CSV table of C-alpha atoms in Angstrom, one decimal:
chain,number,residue,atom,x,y,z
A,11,UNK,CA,126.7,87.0,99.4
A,12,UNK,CA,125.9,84.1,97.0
A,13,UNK,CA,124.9,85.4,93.1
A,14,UNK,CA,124.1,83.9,90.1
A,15,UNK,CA,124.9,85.8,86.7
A,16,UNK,CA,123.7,85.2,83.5
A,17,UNK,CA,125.2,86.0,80.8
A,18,UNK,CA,122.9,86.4,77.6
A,19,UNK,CA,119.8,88.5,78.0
A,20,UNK,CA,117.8,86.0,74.7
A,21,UNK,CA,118.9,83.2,73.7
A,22,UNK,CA,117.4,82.1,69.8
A,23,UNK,CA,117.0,78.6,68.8
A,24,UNK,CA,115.1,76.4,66.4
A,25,UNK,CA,112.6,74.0,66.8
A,26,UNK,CA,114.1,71.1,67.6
A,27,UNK,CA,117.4,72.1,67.8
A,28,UNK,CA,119.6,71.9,71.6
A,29,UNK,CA,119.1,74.5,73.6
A,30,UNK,CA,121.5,76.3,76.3
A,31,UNK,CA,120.7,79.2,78.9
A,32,UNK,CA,123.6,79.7,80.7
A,33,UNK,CA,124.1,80.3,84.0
A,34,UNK,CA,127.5,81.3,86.3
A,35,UNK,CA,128.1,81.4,89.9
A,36,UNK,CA,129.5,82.9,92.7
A,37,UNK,CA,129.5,81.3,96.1
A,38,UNK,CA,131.0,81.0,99.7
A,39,UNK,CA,131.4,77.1,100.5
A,40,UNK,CA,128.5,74.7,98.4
A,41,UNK,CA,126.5,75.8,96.3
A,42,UNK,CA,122.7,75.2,96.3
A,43,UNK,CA,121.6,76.1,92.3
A,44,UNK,CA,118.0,76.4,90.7
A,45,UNK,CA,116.6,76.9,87.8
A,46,UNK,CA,113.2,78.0,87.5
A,47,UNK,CA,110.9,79.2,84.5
A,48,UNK,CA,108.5,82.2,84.3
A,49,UNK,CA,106.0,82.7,81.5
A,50,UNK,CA,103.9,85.8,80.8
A,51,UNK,CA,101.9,87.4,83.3
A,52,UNK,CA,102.4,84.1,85.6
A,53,UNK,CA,104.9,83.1,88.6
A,54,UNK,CA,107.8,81.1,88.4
A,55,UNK,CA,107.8,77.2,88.0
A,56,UNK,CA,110.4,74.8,89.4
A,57,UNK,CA,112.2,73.0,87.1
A,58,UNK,CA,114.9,71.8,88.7
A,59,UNK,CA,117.5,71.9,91.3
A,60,UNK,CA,121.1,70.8,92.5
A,61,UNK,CA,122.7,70.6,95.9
A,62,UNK,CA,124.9,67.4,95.8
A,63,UNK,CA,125.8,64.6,94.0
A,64,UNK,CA,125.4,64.3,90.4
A,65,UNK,CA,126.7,66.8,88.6
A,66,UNK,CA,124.0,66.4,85.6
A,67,UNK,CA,120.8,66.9,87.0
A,68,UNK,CA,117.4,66.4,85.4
A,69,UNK,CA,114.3,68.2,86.0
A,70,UNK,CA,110.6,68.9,84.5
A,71,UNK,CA,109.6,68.9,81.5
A,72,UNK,CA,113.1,67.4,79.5
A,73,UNK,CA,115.2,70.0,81.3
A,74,UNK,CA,118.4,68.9,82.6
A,75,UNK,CA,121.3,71.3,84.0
A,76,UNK,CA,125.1,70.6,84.4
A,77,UNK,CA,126.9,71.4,87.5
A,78,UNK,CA,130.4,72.4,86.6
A,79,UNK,CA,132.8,73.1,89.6
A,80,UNK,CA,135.8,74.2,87.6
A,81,UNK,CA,134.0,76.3,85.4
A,82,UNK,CA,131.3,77.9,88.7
A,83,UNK,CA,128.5,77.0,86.1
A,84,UNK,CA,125.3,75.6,85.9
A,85,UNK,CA,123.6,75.5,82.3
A,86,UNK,CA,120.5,74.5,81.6
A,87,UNK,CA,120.2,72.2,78.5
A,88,UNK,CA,117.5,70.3,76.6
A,89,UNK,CA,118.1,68.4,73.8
A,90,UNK,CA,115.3,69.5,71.6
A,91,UNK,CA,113.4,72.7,72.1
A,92,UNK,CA,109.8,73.3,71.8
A,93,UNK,CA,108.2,76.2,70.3
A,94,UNK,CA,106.3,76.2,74.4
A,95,UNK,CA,109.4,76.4,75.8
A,96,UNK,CA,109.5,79.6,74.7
A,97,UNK,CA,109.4,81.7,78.4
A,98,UNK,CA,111.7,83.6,80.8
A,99,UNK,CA,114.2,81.3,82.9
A,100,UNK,CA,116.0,82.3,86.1
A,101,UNK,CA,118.8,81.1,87.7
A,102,UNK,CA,119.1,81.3,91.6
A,103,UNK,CA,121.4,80.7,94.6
A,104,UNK,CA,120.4,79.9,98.0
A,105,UNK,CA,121.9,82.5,99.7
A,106,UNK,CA,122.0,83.1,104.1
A,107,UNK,CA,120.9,86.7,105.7
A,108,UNK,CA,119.6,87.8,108.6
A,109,UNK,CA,116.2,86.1,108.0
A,110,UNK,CA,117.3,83.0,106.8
A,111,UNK,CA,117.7,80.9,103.7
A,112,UNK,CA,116.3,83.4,100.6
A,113,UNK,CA,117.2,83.0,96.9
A,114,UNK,CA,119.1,85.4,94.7
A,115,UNK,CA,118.2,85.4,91.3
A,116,UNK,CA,119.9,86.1,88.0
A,117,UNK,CA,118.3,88.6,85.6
A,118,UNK,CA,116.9,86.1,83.8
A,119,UNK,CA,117.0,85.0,79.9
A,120,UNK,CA,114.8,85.2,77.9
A,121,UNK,CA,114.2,82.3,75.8
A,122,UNK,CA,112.8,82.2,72.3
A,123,UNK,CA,112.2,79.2,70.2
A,124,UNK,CA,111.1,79.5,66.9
A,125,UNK,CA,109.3,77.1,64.3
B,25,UNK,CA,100.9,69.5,96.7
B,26,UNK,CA,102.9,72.3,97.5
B,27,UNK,CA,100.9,74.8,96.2
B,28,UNK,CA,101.2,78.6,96.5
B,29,UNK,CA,98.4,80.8,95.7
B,30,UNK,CA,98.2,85.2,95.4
B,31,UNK,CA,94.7,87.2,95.7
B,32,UNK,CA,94.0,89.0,93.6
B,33,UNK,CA,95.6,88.2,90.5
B,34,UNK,CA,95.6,91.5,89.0
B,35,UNK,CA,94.8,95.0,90.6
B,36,UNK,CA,94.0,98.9,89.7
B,37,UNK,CA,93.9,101.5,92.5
B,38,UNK,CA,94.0,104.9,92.4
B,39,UNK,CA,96.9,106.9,94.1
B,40,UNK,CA,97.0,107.4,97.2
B,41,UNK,CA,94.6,104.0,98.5
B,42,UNK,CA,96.1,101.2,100.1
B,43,UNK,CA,96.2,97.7,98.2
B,44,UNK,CA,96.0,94.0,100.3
B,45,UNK,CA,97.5,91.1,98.6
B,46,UNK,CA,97.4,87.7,100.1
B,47,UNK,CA,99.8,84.3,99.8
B,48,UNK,CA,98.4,81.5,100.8
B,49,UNK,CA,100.4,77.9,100.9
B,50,UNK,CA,97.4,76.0,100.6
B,51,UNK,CA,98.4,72.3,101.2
B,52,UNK,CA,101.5,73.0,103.3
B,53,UNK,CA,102.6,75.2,106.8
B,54,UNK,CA,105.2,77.7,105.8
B,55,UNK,CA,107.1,79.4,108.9
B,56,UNK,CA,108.5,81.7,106.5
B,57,UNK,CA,107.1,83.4,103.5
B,58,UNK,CA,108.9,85.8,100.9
B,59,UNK,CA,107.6,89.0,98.7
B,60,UNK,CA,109.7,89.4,95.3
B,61,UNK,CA,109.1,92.9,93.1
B,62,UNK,CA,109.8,92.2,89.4
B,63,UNK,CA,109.7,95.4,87.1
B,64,UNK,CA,108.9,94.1,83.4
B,65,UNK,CA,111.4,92.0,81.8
B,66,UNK,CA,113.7,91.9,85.0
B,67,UNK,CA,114.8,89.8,88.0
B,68,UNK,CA,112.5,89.2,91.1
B,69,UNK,CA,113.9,91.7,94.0
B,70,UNK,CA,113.5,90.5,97.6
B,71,UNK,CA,111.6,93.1,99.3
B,72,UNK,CA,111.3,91.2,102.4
B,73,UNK,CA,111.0,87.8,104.4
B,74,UNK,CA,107.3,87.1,106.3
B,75,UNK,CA,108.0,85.1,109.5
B,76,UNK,CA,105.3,83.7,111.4
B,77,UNK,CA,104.3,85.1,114.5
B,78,UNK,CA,107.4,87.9,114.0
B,79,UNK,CA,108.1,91.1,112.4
B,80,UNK,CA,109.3,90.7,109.0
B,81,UNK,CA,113.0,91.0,108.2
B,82,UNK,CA,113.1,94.3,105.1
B,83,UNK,CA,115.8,94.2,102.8
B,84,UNK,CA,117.8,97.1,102.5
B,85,UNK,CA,116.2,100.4,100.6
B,86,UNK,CA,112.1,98.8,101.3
B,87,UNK,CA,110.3,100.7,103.3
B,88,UNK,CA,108.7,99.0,106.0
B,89,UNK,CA,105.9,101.3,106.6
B,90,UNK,CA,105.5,101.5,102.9
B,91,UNK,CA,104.8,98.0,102.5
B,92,UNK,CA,103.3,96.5,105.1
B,93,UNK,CA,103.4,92.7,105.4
B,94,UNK,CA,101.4,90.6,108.1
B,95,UNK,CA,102.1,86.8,108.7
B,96,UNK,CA,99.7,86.0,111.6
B,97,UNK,CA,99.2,82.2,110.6
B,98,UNK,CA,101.4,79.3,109.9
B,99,UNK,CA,99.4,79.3,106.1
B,100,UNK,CA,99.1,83.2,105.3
B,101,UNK,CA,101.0,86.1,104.8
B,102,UNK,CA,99.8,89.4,103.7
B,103,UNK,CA,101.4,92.4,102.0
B,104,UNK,CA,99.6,96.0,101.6
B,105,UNK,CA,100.9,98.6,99.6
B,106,UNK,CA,100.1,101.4,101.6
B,107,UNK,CA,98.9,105.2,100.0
B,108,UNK,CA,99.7,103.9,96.7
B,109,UNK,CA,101.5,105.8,93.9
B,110,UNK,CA,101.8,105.2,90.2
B,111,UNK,CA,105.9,103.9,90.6
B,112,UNK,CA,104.8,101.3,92.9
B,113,UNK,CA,103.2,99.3,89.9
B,114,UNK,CA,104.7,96.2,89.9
B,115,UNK,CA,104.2,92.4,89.6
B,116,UNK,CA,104.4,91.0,92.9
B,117,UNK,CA,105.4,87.4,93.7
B,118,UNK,CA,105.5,85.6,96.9
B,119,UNK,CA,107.3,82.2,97.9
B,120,UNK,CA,106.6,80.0,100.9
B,121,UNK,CA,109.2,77.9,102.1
B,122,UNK,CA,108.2,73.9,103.1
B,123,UNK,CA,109.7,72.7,105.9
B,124,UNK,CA,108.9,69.5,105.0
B,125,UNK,CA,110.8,69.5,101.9
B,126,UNK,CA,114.1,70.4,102.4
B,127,UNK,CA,113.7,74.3,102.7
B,128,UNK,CA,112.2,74.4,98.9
B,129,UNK,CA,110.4,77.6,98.0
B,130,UNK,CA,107.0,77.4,96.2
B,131,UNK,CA,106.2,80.6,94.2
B,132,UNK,CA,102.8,82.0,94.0
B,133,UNK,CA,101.3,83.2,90.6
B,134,UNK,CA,101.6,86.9,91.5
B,135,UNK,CA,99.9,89.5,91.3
B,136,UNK,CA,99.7,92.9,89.3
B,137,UNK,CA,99.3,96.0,90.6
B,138,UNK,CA,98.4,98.8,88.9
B,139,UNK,CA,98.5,102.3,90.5
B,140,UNK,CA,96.9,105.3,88.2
């Protein structure tokens, strides 16, 4: 089966300041990675996704993730965080059963950006 | 577009009565829908996938009769918690999957239940 992992359970960072919520993967053939981010009480929102080509892919709201073959990662980054950026962000893989395409997510991290 | 919508939003039962939540992709047909269980502050647990006009495919250790899911049209799907009980409180989340867009899944809002 196809799994994400990520590492770091919060991540802390300034106002301001770069942010990175790391994500690692574990796949069968290509890898089709999302991110996605959850805030209180609420579902989860797309942010972005890669299957092929570029290896730095952007996505909503100034997120942007690199996909990193040698290293099986897939970090999200933005270059200056936001005290509403402040939520819980999954990783997922596309993964294949008996019912079709579903997505495996990692644990999540929780993300916490202060003023 | 591509909007995913839960009813209700929130629920309290008692134990023992059976709960109906519904996932609607309102601007899109979704063959296949899916129902996620988060527990607070953790990961979104596939319970099962909603397939329309079929049975529903369980992931292993979900009971079927348990949680009943229904996916009679090409824009619904509906889960009920069946006879209730206080460790079935959850947040539950469904997905529907657009054809039309490469497979993407759209994630409802969710919904909490609440079992006393």
């Amino acid at each position: 089966a196809q799994s994400v992992a990520q590492p770091e359970d919060q991540v802390n960072v300034a106002e301001g300041n770069p942010l990175t919520v790391k994500c690692t993967y574990s796949v069968s053939g290509n890898p089709y990675l999302f991110w996605y981010v959850q805030y209180p009480n609420r579902g989860l929102q797309f942010l972005l996704k890669y299957i092929t080509g570029d290896n730095l892919v952007k996505g909503s709201y100034g997120f942007e993730a690199e996909f990193n073959k040698s290293q099986t990662s897939f970090h999200l980054k933005k270059p200056s965080a936001l005290v509403s950026d402040s939520a819980l962000y999954f990783c997922a893989v596309r993964d294949y059963s008996n019912s079709g395409y579903a997505l495996n997510f990692g644990k999540g991290t929780s993300l916490l950006v202060t003023p | 577009g591509a909007v995913v919508s839960q009813h209700p939003s929130w629920v309290i039962c008692k134990s023992g009565t059976s709960v109906k939540i519904e996932c609607r992709s309102l601007d899109f047909q979704a063959t296949t829908m899916f129902w996620y269980r988060q527990f607070p502050k953790q990961s979104l647990m596939l319970m099962a996938t909603s397939n329309e006009g079929s049975k529903a495919t369980y992931e292993q250790g979900v009971e079927k009769d348990k949680f009943l899911i229904n996916h009679a049209s090409l824009t619904l799907s509906t889960l009920t918690v069946t006879s209730a009980h206080p460790e079935d409180s959850s947040f539950y989340i469904c997905s529907a999957r657009d054809l039309a867009r490469y497979n993407e899944q759209f994630f409802g809002p969710g919904t909490r239940l609440t079992v006393l």
